[in-house]
Coordinates of C-alpha atoms in Angstrom, one line a residue:
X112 CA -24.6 2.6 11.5
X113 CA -26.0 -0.6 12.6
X114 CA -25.8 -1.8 8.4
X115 CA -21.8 -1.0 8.2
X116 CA -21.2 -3.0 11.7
X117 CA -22.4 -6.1 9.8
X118 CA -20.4 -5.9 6.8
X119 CA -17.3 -5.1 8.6
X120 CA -18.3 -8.4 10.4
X121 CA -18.5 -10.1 7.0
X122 CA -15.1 -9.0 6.3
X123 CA -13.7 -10.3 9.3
X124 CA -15.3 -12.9 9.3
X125 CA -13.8 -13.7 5.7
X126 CA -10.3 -12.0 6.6
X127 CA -9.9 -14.5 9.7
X128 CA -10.2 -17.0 7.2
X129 CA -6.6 -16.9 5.9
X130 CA -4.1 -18.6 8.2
X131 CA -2.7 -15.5 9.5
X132 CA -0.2 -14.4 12.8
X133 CA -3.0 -12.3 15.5
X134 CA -1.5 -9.7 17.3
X135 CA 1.5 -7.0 16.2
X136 CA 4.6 -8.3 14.9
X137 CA 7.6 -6.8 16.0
X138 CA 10.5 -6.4 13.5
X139 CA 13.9 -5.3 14.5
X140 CA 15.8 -2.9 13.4
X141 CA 18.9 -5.9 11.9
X142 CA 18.6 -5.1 8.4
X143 CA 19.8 -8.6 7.9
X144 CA 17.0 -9.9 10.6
X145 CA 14.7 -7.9 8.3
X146 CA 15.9 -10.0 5.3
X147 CA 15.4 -12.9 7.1
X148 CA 12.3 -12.6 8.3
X149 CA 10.7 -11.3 5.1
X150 CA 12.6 -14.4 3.4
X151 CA 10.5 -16.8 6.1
X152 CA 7.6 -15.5 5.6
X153 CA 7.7 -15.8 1.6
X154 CA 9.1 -19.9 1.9
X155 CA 5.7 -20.3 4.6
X156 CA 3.6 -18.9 2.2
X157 CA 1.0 -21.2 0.2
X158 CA -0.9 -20.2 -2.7
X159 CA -3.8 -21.6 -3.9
X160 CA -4.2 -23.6 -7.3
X161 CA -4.8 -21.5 -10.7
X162 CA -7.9 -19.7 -10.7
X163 CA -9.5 -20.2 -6.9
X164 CA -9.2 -17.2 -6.0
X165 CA -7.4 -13.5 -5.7
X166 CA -6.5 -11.3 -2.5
X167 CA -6.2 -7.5 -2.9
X168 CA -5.2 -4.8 -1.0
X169 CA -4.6 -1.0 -0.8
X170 CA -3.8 1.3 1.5
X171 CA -2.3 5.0 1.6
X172 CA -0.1 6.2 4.1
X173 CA 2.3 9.1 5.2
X174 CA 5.9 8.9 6.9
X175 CA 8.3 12.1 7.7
X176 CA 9.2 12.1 3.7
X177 CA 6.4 11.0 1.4
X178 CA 2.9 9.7 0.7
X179 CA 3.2 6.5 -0.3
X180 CA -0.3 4.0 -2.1
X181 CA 0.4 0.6 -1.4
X182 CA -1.6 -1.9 -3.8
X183 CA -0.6 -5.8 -3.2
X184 CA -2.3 -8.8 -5.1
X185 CA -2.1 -12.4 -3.7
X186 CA -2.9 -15.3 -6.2
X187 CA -2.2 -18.6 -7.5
X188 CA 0.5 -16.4 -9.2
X189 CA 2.2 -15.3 -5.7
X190 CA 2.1 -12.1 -4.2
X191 CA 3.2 -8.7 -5.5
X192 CA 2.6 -4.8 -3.7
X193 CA 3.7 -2.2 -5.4
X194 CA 4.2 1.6 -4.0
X195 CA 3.4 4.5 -5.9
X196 CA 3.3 2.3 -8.9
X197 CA 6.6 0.5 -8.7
X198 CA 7.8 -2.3 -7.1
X199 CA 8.2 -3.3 -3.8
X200 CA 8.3 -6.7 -2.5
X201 CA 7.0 -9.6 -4.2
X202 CA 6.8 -13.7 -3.5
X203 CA 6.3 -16.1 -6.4
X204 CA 4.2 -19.6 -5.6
X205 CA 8.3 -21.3 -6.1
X206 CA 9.4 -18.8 -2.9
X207 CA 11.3 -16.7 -4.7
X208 CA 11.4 -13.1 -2.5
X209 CA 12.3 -9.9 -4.3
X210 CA 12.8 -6.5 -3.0
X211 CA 12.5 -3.4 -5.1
X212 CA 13.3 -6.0 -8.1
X213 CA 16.2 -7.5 -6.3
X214 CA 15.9 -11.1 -5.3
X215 CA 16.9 -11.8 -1.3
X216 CA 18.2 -14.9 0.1
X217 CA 19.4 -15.3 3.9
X218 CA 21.5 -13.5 5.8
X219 CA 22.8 -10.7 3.0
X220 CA 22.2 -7.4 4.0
X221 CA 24.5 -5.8 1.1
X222 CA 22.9 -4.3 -1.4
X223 CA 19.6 -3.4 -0.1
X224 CA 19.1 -0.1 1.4
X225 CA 17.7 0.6 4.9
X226 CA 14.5 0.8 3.8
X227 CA 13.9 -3.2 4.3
X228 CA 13.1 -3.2 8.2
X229 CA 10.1 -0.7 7.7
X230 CA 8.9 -2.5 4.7
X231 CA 8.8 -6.0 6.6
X232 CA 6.9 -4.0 9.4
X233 CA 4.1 -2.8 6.7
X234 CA 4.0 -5.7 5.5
X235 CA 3.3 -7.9 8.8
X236 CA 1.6 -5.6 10.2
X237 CA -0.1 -3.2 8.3
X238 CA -1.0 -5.1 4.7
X239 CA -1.4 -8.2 6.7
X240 CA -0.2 -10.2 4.0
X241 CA -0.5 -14.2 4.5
X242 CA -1.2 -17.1 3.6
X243 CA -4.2 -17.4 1.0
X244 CA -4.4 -21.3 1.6
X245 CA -8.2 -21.8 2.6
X246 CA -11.4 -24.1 2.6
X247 CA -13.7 -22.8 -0.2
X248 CA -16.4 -25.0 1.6
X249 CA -15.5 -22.3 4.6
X250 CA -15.5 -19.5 3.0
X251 CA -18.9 -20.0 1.2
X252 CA -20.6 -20.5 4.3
X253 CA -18.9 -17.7 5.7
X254 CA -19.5 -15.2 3.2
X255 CA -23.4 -16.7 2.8
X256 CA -23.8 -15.8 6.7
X257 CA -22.4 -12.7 6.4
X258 CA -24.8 -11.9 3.5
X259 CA -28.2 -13.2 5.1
X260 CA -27.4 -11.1 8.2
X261 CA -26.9 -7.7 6.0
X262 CA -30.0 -8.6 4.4
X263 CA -31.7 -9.5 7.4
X264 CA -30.7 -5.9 8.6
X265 CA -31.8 -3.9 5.8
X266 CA -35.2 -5.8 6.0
X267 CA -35.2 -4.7 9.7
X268 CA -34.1 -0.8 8.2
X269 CA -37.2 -0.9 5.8
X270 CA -39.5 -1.8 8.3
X271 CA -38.3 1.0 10.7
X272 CA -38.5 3.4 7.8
X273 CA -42.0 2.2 7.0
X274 CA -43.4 3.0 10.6
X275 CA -41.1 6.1 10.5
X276 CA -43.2 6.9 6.9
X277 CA -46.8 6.2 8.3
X278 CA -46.1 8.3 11.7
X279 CA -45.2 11.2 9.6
X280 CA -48.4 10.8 7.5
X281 CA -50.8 10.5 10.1

């Protein structure tokens, strides 16, 4: 139990890396707000150069109609999710924001189906997607940390197991 608490402090550590919104965004139900704000967020983002790095993601999940897998990649190459194996929403590194392989510019609304306002909602709030702009100087000294202290717990585990092992056998 103790071993999992320290990886999932690795990952956040790592995760809180990326220059990303805390706290629950809250999307409104203006399909052209929707558009808006998912048009914002792709001209904010910032990708990093070719080749330093790659963010994935997946996640299931379940509304009133369907089960839906959600796998997004974030790259030098932008950011692309797709559901159930087609796409969804992607940003390209030039800010270019599609939709279910429609591009989207501010303030239209026609065209799109109502479908947009719950998608910006996953997307700020459940695939956390953001910004991948960060110090690899950071991150290695993050992600070393975060390893020495799940060694240093398993080192800790063996020795409790040893004692555990030389109880039993005397």
């Amino acid at each position: 139990m103790r071993m999992s608490g320290v990886v999932l402090l690795g990952i956040i550590a790592i995760a809180s890396l990326a220059n990303g919104q805390e706290g629950e965004i809250i999307v409104p139900d203006n399909k052209t707000q929707c558009i808006n704000d998912m048009v914002q967020w792709c001209n904010n983002m910032k990708y990093p150069q070719q080749g330093a790095g790659i963010s994935m993601l997946s996640i299931t999940y379940e509304d009133i109609s369907a089960y839906y897998r959600v796998l997004c990649a974030s790259d030098s190459d932008g950011t692309n999710c797709t559901r159930n194996k087609i796409p969804w929403f992607s940003c390209t590194p030039d800010h270019v924001l599609t939709y279910k392989g429609q591009v989207l510019t501010y303030n239209m609304s026609s065209g799109v189906d109502d479908d947009i306002c719950s998608t910006a909602d996953r997307a700020f709030n459940d695939l956390f997607i953001q910004n991948l702009s960060f110090d690899n100087t950071t991150l290695k000294e993050e992600v070393q940390k975060g390893f020495e202290a799940f060694f240093d717990e398993i080192a800790a585990m063996e020795e409790q197991i040893d004692l555990l092992q030389k109880k039993l056998n005397s």
